[in-house]
Amino acid sequence: MTPAGGPTVVTVHRDGGGRDVARDLSPGTFLAPRPLTPSADGLHLALVGTTAGLLAGDDLRIRISVGPGARLHLREPAGLVAYDHRGGSSSWSAVVEIAEGGELTWDSKPFVVSTGADVTRDMDVTLAPGARMLWRDTLVLGRSGERGGRIRARTRAVHDGRELLVEDLDLTDPDLRELPGILGPHRVIGAVTALGADPGGPPHPSRMDLAGPGAQVRLLATGAPAVERELTAVWRSWREPGLHGGGPAGP
């Protein structure tokens, strides 16, 4: 068992010269932020795994703060696997705060819930007026040949003091989640979610507009490759027009 430790902390602000600068890049027990190649469109960081997990008793925590007008782009080079907890449980949580005019894109890799795992995952996002976030995430129930473990994934996003998206995805009972009209045979759940701005882009049959500025495309499949290809297309079509001016992407 890995003991619970400190959170991974990422704090970004815009300096007087208009540069997006990291004020705090503190590694946590499981993930460490690493700068990527400098770019004119904001600060690019990778969240790199530093220890195996999730195992029973693990508590992975992430804290992200984006200052006024700052731009942060996060990538996860590898996915996360929740292994057989052998009767125990684990948790994953992220708290995101984006100040006025700030921007965050978070391109995460698949979160795999192995048979025997029991995980709670919480994403809590607070956006000030003019703040925007684009998030890509994929849940995979089980490794190859597995039915998959238990996960409860909760998401709450507040924009300008009003709830924009509140979701409690309870996938803890395999018998219930595999019923027709819920997941059926599907074990891959992928989504691209835009918060704080209309992402634009071409029409999509699975698009759901949120209670305020934002939208989500969620896909179900029996295997990950097809979902990942379609999510990549949505991500690319939303990233430019949705987060850089609200109009069509340039050439």
PDB file of C-alpha atoms in Angstrom:
ATOM      1  CA  MET A   1       0.000   0.000   0.000  1.00  0.00           C
ATOM      2  CA  THR A   2       1.235   3.462  -0.871  1.00  0.00           C
ATOM      3  CA  PRO A   3       0.651   5.906   1.990  1.00  0.00           C
ATOM      4  CA  ALA A   4      -1.431   8.988   1.307  1.00  0.00           C
ATOM      5  CA  GLY A   5       0.817  11.922   0.574  1.00  0.00           C
ATOM      6  CA  GLY A   6       0.771  15.465  -0.685  1.00  0.00           C
ATOM      7  CA  PRO A   7      -1.097  16.681  -3.746  1.00  0.00           C
ATOM      8  CA  THR A   8       0.391  17.626  -7.082  1.00  0.00           C
ATOM      9  CA  VAL A   9       0.166  21.424  -7.262  1.00  0.00           C
ATOM     10  CA  VAL A  10       0.277  23.553 -10.411  1.00  0.00           C
ATOM     11  CA  THR A  11      -0.111  27.333 -10.139  1.00  0.00           C
ATOM     12  CA  VAL A  12       0.246  29.515 -13.238  1.00  0.00           C
ATOM     13  CA  HIS A  13       0.028  33.283 -13.672  1.00  0.00           C
ATOM     14  CA  ARG A  14       0.693  35.873 -16.385  1.00  0.00           C
ATOM     15  CA  ASP A  15       3.590  38.190 -15.652  1.00  0.00           C
ATOM     16  CA  GLY A  16       3.964  41.866 -16.558  1.00  0.00           C
ATOM     17  CA  GLY A  17       5.490  40.961 -19.911  1.00  0.00           C
ATOM     18  CA  GLY A  18       2.511  38.867 -20.942  1.00  0.00           C
ATOM     19  CA  ARG A  19       4.242  35.539 -20.402  1.00  0.00           C
ATOM     20  CA  ASP A  20       2.529  32.544 -18.815  1.00  0.00           C
ATOM     21  CA  VAL A  21       4.736  31.539 -15.900  1.00  0.00           C
ATOM     22  CA  ALA A  22       4.616  28.725 -13.364  1.00  0.00           C
ATOM     23  CA  ARG A  23       4.549  30.015  -9.814  1.00  0.00           C
ATOM     24  CA  ASP A  24       4.320  26.567  -8.185  1.00  0.00           C
ATOM     25  CA  LEU A  25       5.069  23.161  -9.688  1.00  0.00           C
ATOM     26  CA  SER A  26       5.038  20.876  -6.662  1.00  0.00           C
ATOM     27  CA  PRO A  27       5.200  17.127  -7.273  1.00  0.00           C
ATOM     28  CA  GLY A  28       2.768  14.941  -5.397  1.00  0.00           C
ATOM     29  CA  THR A  29       2.967  11.336  -4.328  1.00  0.00           C
ATOM     30  CA  PHE A  30       1.846  10.028  -7.729  1.00  0.00           C
ATOM     31  CA  LEU A  31       2.319  12.775 -10.324  1.00  0.00           C
ATOM     32  CA  ALA A  32       4.944  15.410 -11.026  1.00  0.00           C
ATOM     33  CA  PRO A  33       4.456  18.418 -13.363  1.00  0.00           C
ATOM     34  CA  ARG A  34       7.175  18.716 -16.003  1.00  0.00           C
ATOM     35  CA  PRO A  35       7.587  21.695 -18.404  1.00  0.00           C
ATOM     36  CA  LEU A  36       7.388  20.934 -22.110  1.00  0.00           C
ATOM     37  CA  THR A  37       8.733  22.902 -25.085  1.00  0.00           C
ATOM     38  CA  PRO A  38       7.983  26.642 -24.704  1.00  0.00           C
ATOM     39  CA  SER A  39       5.154  27.907 -26.881  1.00  0.00           C
ATOM     40  CA  ALA A  40       3.580  31.281 -27.628  1.00  0.00           C
ATOM     41  CA  ASP A  41       0.066  29.972 -26.886  1.00  0.00           C
ATOM     42  CA  GLY A  42       0.643  29.370 -23.172  1.00  0.00           C
ATOM     43  CA  LEU A  43       2.492  27.199 -20.688  1.00  0.00           C
ATOM     44  CA  HIS A  44       2.645  23.504 -21.626  1.00  0.00           C
ATOM     45  CA  LEU A  45       3.150  20.920 -18.879  1.00  0.00           C
ATOM     46  CA  ALA A  46       3.099  17.132 -18.621  1.00  0.00           C
ATOM     47  CA  LEU A  47       1.768  15.295 -15.586  1.00  0.00           C
ATOM     48  CA  VAL A  48       4.258  12.434 -15.270  1.00  0.00           C
ATOM     49  CA  GLY A  49       3.661   9.393 -13.075  1.00  0.00           C
ATOM     50  CA  THR A  50       6.247   8.888 -10.329  1.00  0.00           C
ATOM     51  CA  THR A  51       4.947   5.722  -8.656  1.00  0.00           C
ATOM     52  CA  ALA A  52       2.667   2.798  -9.467  1.00  0.00           C
ATOM     53  CA  GLY A  53      -0.982   3.164  -8.655  1.00  0.00           C
ATOM     54  CA  LEU A  54      -3.712   3.221  -7.887  1.00  0.00           C
ATOM     55  CA  LEU A  55      -3.529   0.566  -5.172  1.00  0.00           C
ATOM     56  CA  ALA A  56      -5.724   0.066  -2.118  1.00  0.00           C
ATOM     57  CA  GLY A  57      -5.404   3.048   0.219  1.00  0.00           C
ATOM     58  CA  ASP A  58      -4.021   5.416  -2.411  1.00  0.00           C
ATOM     59  CA  ASP A  59      -5.286   9.002  -2.435  1.00  0.00           C
ATOM     60  CA  LEU A  60      -4.187  10.840  -5.574  1.00  0.00           C
ATOM     61  CA  ARG A  61      -4.855  14.583  -5.364  1.00  0.00           C
ATOM     62  CA  ILE A  62      -4.271  17.378  -7.879  1.00  0.00           C
ATOM     63  CA  ARG A  63      -4.606  21.129  -7.300  1.00  0.00           C
ATOM     64  CA  ILE A  64      -4.542  23.471 -10.300  1.00  0.00           C
ATOM     65  CA  SER A  65      -4.801  27.256 -10.237  1.00  0.00           C
ATOM     66  CA  VAL A  66      -4.745  29.430 -13.367  1.00  0.00           C
ATOM     67  CA  GLY A  67      -4.403  33.172 -12.775  1.00  0.00           C
ATOM     68  CA  PRO A  68      -6.142  36.039 -14.614  1.00  0.00           C
ATOM     69  CA  GLY A  69      -5.519  35.833 -18.353  1.00  0.00           C
ATOM     70  CA  ALA A  70      -3.049  32.955 -17.983  1.00  0.00           C
ATOM     71  CA  ARG A  71      -3.059  29.940 -20.289  1.00  0.00           C
ATOM     72  CA  LEU A  72      -2.137  26.408 -19.193  1.00  0.00           C
ATOM     73  CA  HIS A  73      -2.090  23.264 -21.334  1.00  0.00           C
ATOM     74  CA  LEU A  74      -1.781  19.927 -19.503  1.00  0.00           C
ATOM     75  CA  ARG A  75      -0.978  16.559 -21.024  1.00  0.00           C
ATOM     76  CA  GLU A  76      -0.786  13.118 -19.479  1.00  0.00           C
ATOM     77  CA  PRO A  77       1.807  11.034 -21.341  1.00  0.00           C
ATOM     78  CA  ALA A  78       0.435   7.778 -19.900  1.00  0.00           C
ATOM     79  CA  GLY A  79      -2.854   6.521 -18.565  1.00  0.00           C
ATOM     80  CA  LEU A  80      -3.657   5.529 -15.008  1.00  0.00           C
ATOM     81  CA  VAL A  81      -4.544   2.019 -13.855  1.00  0.00           C
ATOM     82  CA  ALA A  82      -6.482   1.214 -10.691  1.00  0.00           C
ATOM     83  CA  TYR A  83      -5.348  -2.309  -9.840  1.00  0.00           C
ATOM     84  CA  ASP A  84      -7.161  -5.029  -7.877  1.00  0.00           C
ATOM     85  CA  HIS A  85      -7.656  -3.466  -4.436  1.00  0.00           C
ATOM     86  CA  ARG A  86      -8.269  -6.834  -2.727  1.00  0.00           C
ATOM     87  CA  GLY A  87     -11.149  -5.504  -0.674  1.00  0.00           C
ATOM     88  CA  GLY A  88      -9.748  -1.981  -0.202  1.00  0.00           C
ATOM     89  CA  SER A  89     -10.476   1.286  -1.998  1.00  0.00           C
ATOM     90  CA  SER A  90      -8.703   4.310  -3.463  1.00  0.00           C
ATOM     91  CA  SER A  91      -9.504   7.855  -4.530  1.00  0.00           C
ATOM     92  CA  TRP A  92      -8.560  10.377  -7.200  1.00  0.00           C
ATOM     93  CA  SER A  93      -9.487  14.039  -6.905  1.00  0.00           C
ATOM     94  CA  ALA A  94      -8.738  17.264  -8.744  1.00  0.00           C
ATOM     95  CA  VAL A  95      -9.590  20.813  -7.701  1.00  0.00           C
ATOM     96  CA  VAL A  96      -9.308  23.377 -10.514  1.00  0.00           C
ATOM     97  CA  GLU A  97      -9.649  27.144 -10.136  1.00  0.00           C
ATOM     98  CA  ILE A  98      -9.467  29.397 -13.200  1.00  0.00           C
ATOM     99  CA  ALA A  99      -9.478  33.170 -12.730  1.00  0.00           C
ATOM    100  CA  GLU A 100     -11.058  35.747 -15.030  1.00  0.00           C
ATOM    101  CA  GLY A 101      -9.882  35.333 -18.619  1.00  0.00           C
ATOM    102  CA  GLY A 102      -7.815  32.263 -17.735  1.00  0.00           C
ATOM    103  CA  GLU A 103      -7.673  29.171 -19.908  1.00  0.00           C
ATOM    104  CA  LEU A 104      -6.952  25.503 -19.207  1.00  0.00           C
ATOM    105  CA  THR A 105      -6.812  22.567 -21.597  1.00  0.00           C
ATOM    106  CA  TRP A 106      -6.356  19.135 -20.035  1.00  0.00           C
ATOM    107  CA  ASP A 107      -5.740  16.207 -22.365  1.00  0.00           C
ATOM    108  CA  SER A 108      -5.867  13.142 -20.137  1.00  0.00           C
ATOM    109  CA  LYS A 109      -5.178   9.531 -21.048  1.00  0.00           C
ATOM    110  CA  PRO A 110      -7.477   6.581 -20.233  1.00  0.00           C
ATOM    111  CA  PHE A 111      -8.282   5.814 -16.584  1.00  0.00           C
ATOM    112  CA  VAL A 112      -8.465   1.985 -16.382  1.00  0.00           C
ATOM    113  CA  VAL A 113     -10.455   0.375 -13.571  1.00  0.00           C
ATOM    114  CA  SER A 114      -9.269  -3.213 -13.209  1.00  0.00           C
ATOM    115  CA  THR A 115     -11.455  -5.973 -11.846  1.00  0.00           C
ATOM    116  CA  GLY A 116     -11.270  -5.789  -8.036  1.00  0.00           C
ATOM    117  CA  ALA A 117     -10.640  -2.030  -7.933  1.00  0.00           C
ATOM    118  CA  ASP A 118     -12.957   0.288  -5.989  1.00  0.00           C
ATOM    119  CA  VAL A 119     -12.333   3.944  -6.853  1.00  0.00           C
ATOM    120  CA  THR A 120     -13.956   7.315  -6.274  1.00  0.00           C
ATOM    121  CA  ARG A 121     -12.993  10.077  -8.715  1.00  0.00           C
ATOM    122  CA  ASP A 122     -13.917  13.712  -8.083  1.00  0.00           C
ATOM    123  CA  MET A 123     -13.379  16.672 -10.417  1.00  0.00           C
ATOM    124  CA  ASP A 124     -14.259  20.083  -8.946  1.00  0.00           C
ATOM    125  CA  VAL A 125     -13.913  23.098 -11.268  1.00  0.00           C
ATOM    126  CA  THR A 126     -14.511  26.771 -10.476  1.00  0.00           C
ATOM    127  CA  LEU A 127     -14.422  29.272 -13.361  1.00  0.00           C
ATOM    128  CA  ALA A 128     -14.559  33.036 -13.029  1.00  0.00           C
ATOM    129  CA  PRO A 129     -16.261  35.154 -15.725  1.00  0.00           C
ATOM    130  CA  GLY A 130     -14.389  34.798 -18.996  1.00  0.00           C
ATOM    131  CA  ALA A 131     -12.543  31.675 -17.827  1.00  0.00           C
ATOM    132  CA  ARG A 132     -12.504  28.586 -20.035  1.00  0.00           C
ATOM    133  CA  MET A 133     -11.565  24.927 -19.768  1.00  0.00           C
ATOM    134  CA  LEU A 134     -11.412  22.050 -22.239  1.00  0.00           C
ATOM    135  CA  TRP A 135     -11.102  18.567 -20.711  1.00  0.00           C
ATOM    136  CA  ARG A 136     -10.754  15.182 -22.354  1.00  0.00           C
ATOM    137  CA  ASP A 137     -11.171  12.031 -20.280  1.00  0.00           C
ATOM    138  CA  THR A 138     -11.789   8.331 -20.844  1.00  0.00           C
ATOM    139  CA  LEU A 139     -12.856   5.661 -18.359  1.00  0.00           C
ATOM    140  CA  VAL A 140     -12.122   2.029 -19.241  1.00  0.00           C
ATOM    141  CA  LEU A 141     -13.855  -0.673 -17.228  1.00  0.00           C
ATOM    142  CA  GLY A 142     -11.328  -3.462 -16.991  1.00  0.00           C
ATOM    143  CA  ARG A 143      -8.139  -4.454 -18.726  1.00  0.00           C
ATOM    144  CA  SER A 144      -8.266  -6.878 -21.658  1.00  0.00           C
ATOM    145  CA  GLY A 145     -10.590  -9.769 -20.833  1.00  0.00           C
ATOM    146  CA  GLU A 146     -11.813  -8.216 -17.568  1.00  0.00           C
ATOM    147  CA  ARG A 147     -15.281  -7.103 -16.541  1.00  0.00           C
ATOM    148  CA  GLY A 148     -13.864  -4.145 -14.634  1.00  0.00           C
ATOM    149  CA  GLY A 149     -14.050  -2.893 -11.081  1.00  0.00           C
ATOM    150  CA  ARG A 150     -16.125  -0.314  -9.233  1.00  0.00           C
ATOM    151  CA  ILE A 151     -15.902   3.424  -9.860  1.00  0.00           C
ATOM    152  CA  ARG A 152     -17.978   6.421  -8.880  1.00  0.00           C
ATOM    153  CA  ALA A 153     -17.025   9.495 -10.898  1.00  0.00           C
ATOM    154  CA  ARG A 154     -18.379  12.867  -9.765  1.00  0.00           C
ATOM    155  CA  THR A 155     -17.921  16.145 -11.632  1.00  0.00           C
ATOM    156  CA  ARG A 156     -18.986  19.613 -10.529  1.00  0.00           C
ATOM    157  CA  ALA A 157     -18.239  22.753 -12.528  1.00  0.00           C
ATOM    158  CA  VAL A 158     -19.299  26.240 -11.413  1.00  0.00           C
ATOM    159  CA  HIS A 159     -19.077  29.209 -13.800  1.00  0.00           C
ATOM    160  CA  ASP A 160     -19.453  32.784 -12.534  1.00  0.00           C
ATOM    161  CA  GLY A 161     -21.030  31.476  -9.313  1.00  0.00           C
ATOM    162  CA  ARG A 162     -23.608  29.259 -11.054  1.00  0.00           C
ATOM    163  CA  GLU A 163     -23.531  25.505 -11.530  1.00  0.00           C
ATOM    164  CA  LEU A 164     -22.668  24.668 -15.119  1.00  0.00           C
ATOM    165  CA  LEU A 165     -22.285  20.890 -14.924  1.00  0.00           C
ATOM    166  CA  VAL A 166     -23.092  18.555 -12.017  1.00  0.00           C
ATOM    167  CA  GLU A 167     -22.771  14.843 -12.631  1.00  0.00           C
ATOM    168  CA  ASP A 168     -22.621  11.729 -10.456  1.00  0.00           C
ATOM    169  CA  LEU A 169     -21.689   8.716 -12.567  1.00  0.00           C
ATOM    170  CA  ASP A 170     -22.235   5.651 -10.363  1.00  0.00           C
ATOM    171  CA  LEU A 171     -20.658   2.605 -12.011  1.00  0.00           C
ATOM    172  CA  THR A 172     -20.086   0.657  -8.823  1.00  0.00           C
ATOM    173  CA  ASP A 173     -22.461  -2.241  -9.579  1.00  0.00           C
ATOM    174  CA  PRO A 174     -21.466  -4.232 -12.694  1.00  0.00           C
ATOM    175  CA  ASP A 175     -24.856  -5.966 -12.898  1.00  0.00           C
ATOM    176  CA  LEU A 176     -26.702  -2.629 -13.016  1.00  0.00           C
ATOM    177  CA  ARG A 177     -24.332  -0.772 -15.327  1.00  0.00           C
ATOM    178  CA  GLU A 178     -24.472  -3.584 -17.904  1.00  0.00           C
ATOM    179  CA  LEU A 179     -28.253  -3.360 -18.249  1.00  0.00           C
ATOM    180  CA  PRO A 180     -29.699  -2.181 -21.590  1.00  0.00           C
ATOM    181  CA  GLY A 181     -30.214   1.559 -21.545  1.00  0.00           C
ATOM    182  CA  ILE A 182     -27.281   2.145 -19.186  1.00  0.00           C
ATOM    183  CA  LEU A 183     -23.965   0.853 -20.585  1.00  0.00           C
ATOM    184  CA  GLY A 184     -25.004  -2.516 -21.935  1.00  0.00           C
ATOM    185  CA  PRO A 185     -21.914  -4.231 -23.402  1.00  0.00           C
ATOM    186  CA  HIS A 186     -19.883  -1.025 -23.515  1.00  0.00           C
ATOM    187  CA  ARG A 187     -16.909  -0.741 -21.194  1.00  0.00           C
ATOM    188  CA  VAL A 188     -15.294   2.439 -22.568  1.00  0.00           C
ATOM    189  CA  ILE A 189     -16.744   5.868 -21.730  1.00  0.00           C
ATOM    190  CA  GLY A 190     -15.002   8.838 -23.289  1.00  0.00           C
ATOM    191  CA  ALA A 191     -15.813  12.531 -23.267  1.00  0.00           C
ATOM    192  CA  VAL A 192     -14.611  15.933 -24.358  1.00  0.00           C
ATOM    193  CA  THR A 193     -16.070  18.715 -22.207  1.00  0.00           C
ATOM    194  CA  ALA A 194     -15.898  22.462 -22.856  1.00  0.00           C
ATOM    195  CA  LEU A 195     -16.616  24.727 -19.885  1.00  0.00           C
ATOM    196  CA  GLY A 196     -17.092  28.496 -19.979  1.00  0.00           C
ATOM    197  CA  ALA A 197     -17.342  28.902 -23.757  1.00  0.00           C
ATOM    198  CA  ASP A 198     -19.246  27.555 -26.738  1.00  0.00           C
ATOM    199  CA  PRO A 199     -16.674  25.300 -28.420  1.00  0.00           C
ATOM    200  CA  GLY A 200     -18.098  25.752 -31.909  1.00  0.00           C
ATOM    201  CA  GLY A 201     -16.909  23.089 -34.304  1.00  0.00           C
ATOM    202  CA  PRO A 202     -19.000  20.945 -36.669  1.00  0.00           C
ATOM    203  CA  PRO A 203     -22.267  19.351 -35.481  1.00  0.00           C
ATOM    204  CA  HIS A 204     -21.946  16.062 -33.590  1.00  0.00           C
ATOM    205  CA  PRO A 205     -24.786  13.600 -32.874  1.00  0.00           C
ATOM    206  CA  SER A 206     -23.574  13.058 -29.291  1.00  0.00           C
ATOM    207  CA  ARG A 207     -23.173  16.723 -28.386  1.00  0.00           C
ATOM    208  CA  MET A 208     -24.983  17.965 -25.267  1.00  0.00           C
ATOM    209  CA  ASP A 209     -25.125  21.686 -24.529  1.00  0.00           C
ATOM    210  CA  LEU A 210     -24.676  22.543 -20.854  1.00  0.00           C
ATOM    211  CA  ALA A 211     -26.749  24.771 -18.561  1.00  0.00           C
ATOM    212  CA  GLY A 212     -24.539  27.735 -19.483  1.00  0.00           C
ATOM    213  CA  PRO A 213     -21.614  28.360 -21.828  1.00  0.00           C
ATOM    214  CA  GLY A 214     -20.190  24.961 -22.695  1.00  0.00           C
ATOM    215  CA  ALA A 215     -20.900  21.562 -24.217  1.00  0.00           C
ATOM    216  CA  GLN A 216     -19.962  17.900 -23.952  1.00  0.00           C
ATOM    217  CA  VAL A 217     -19.580  15.020 -26.378  1.00  0.00           C
ATOM    218  CA  ARG A 218     -19.708  11.609 -24.672  1.00  0.00           C
ATOM    219  CA  LEU A 219     -19.119   8.320 -26.474  1.00  0.00           C
ATOM    220  CA  LEU A 220     -19.581   4.664 -25.506  1.00  0.00           C
ATOM    221  CA  ALA A 221     -17.811   1.712 -27.089  1.00  0.00           C
ATOM    222  CA  THR A 222     -16.673  -1.847 -26.444  1.00  0.00           C
ATOM    223  CA  GLY A 223     -13.045  -0.954 -27.205  1.00  0.00           C
ATOM    224  CA  ALA A 224     -10.851   2.087 -26.657  1.00  0.00           C
ATOM    225  CA  PRO A 225      -9.270   2.723 -30.114  1.00  0.00           C
ATOM    226  CA  ALA A 226     -12.497   3.777 -31.845  1.00  0.00           C
ATOM    227  CA  VAL A 227     -13.441   6.108 -28.980  1.00  0.00           C
ATOM    228  CA  GLU A 228      -9.989   7.656 -28.871  1.00  0.00           C
ATOM    229  CA  ARG A 229      -9.997   8.378 -32.612  1.00  0.00           C
ATOM    230  CA  GLU A 230     -13.370  10.115 -32.486  1.00  0.00           C
ATOM    231  CA  LEU A 231     -12.524  12.030 -29.316  1.00  0.00           C
ATOM    232  CA  THR A 232      -9.315  13.243 -30.943  1.00  0.00           C
ATOM    233  CA  ALA A 233     -11.325  14.668 -33.835  1.00  0.00           C
ATOM    234  CA  VAL A 234     -13.707  16.448 -31.441  1.00  0.00           C
ATOM    235  CA  TRP A 235     -10.809  17.716 -29.317  1.00  0.00           C
ATOM    236  CA  ARG A 236      -9.063  19.207 -32.335  1.00  0.00           C
ATOM    237  CA  SER A 237     -12.213  20.833 -33.709  1.00  0.00           C
ATOM    238  CA  TRP A 238     -13.066  22.348 -30.316  1.00  0.00           C
ATOM    239  CA  ARG A 239      -9.655  23.365 -29.099  1.00  0.00           C
ATOM    240  CA  GLU A 240      -8.959  26.156 -31.564  1.00  0.00           C
ATOM    241  CA  PRO A 241     -12.356  27.800 -32.143  1.00  0.00           C
ATOM    242  CA  GLY A 242     -13.639  27.179 -28.636  1.00  0.00           C
ATOM    243  CA  LEU A 243     -10.650  28.443 -26.716  1.00  0.00           C
ATOM    244  CA  HIS A 244      -9.102  31.083 -28.909  1.00  0.00           C
ATOM    245  CA  GLY A 245     -11.661  33.657 -29.782  1.00  0.00           C
ATOM    246  CA  GLY A 246     -14.948  31.785 -30.218  1.00  0.00           C
ATOM    247  CA  GLY A 247     -14.890  31.872 -34.042  1.00  0.00           C
ATOM    248  CA  PRO A 248     -13.806  29.444 -36.695  1.00  0.00           C
ATOM    249  CA  ALA A 249     -10.266  28.183 -36.541  1.00  0.00           C
ATOM    250  CA  GLY A 250      -7.814  29.825 -38.824  1.00  0.00           C
ATOM    251  CA  PRO A 251      -5.970  28.042 -41.591  1.00  0.00           C
TER     252      PRO A 251
END
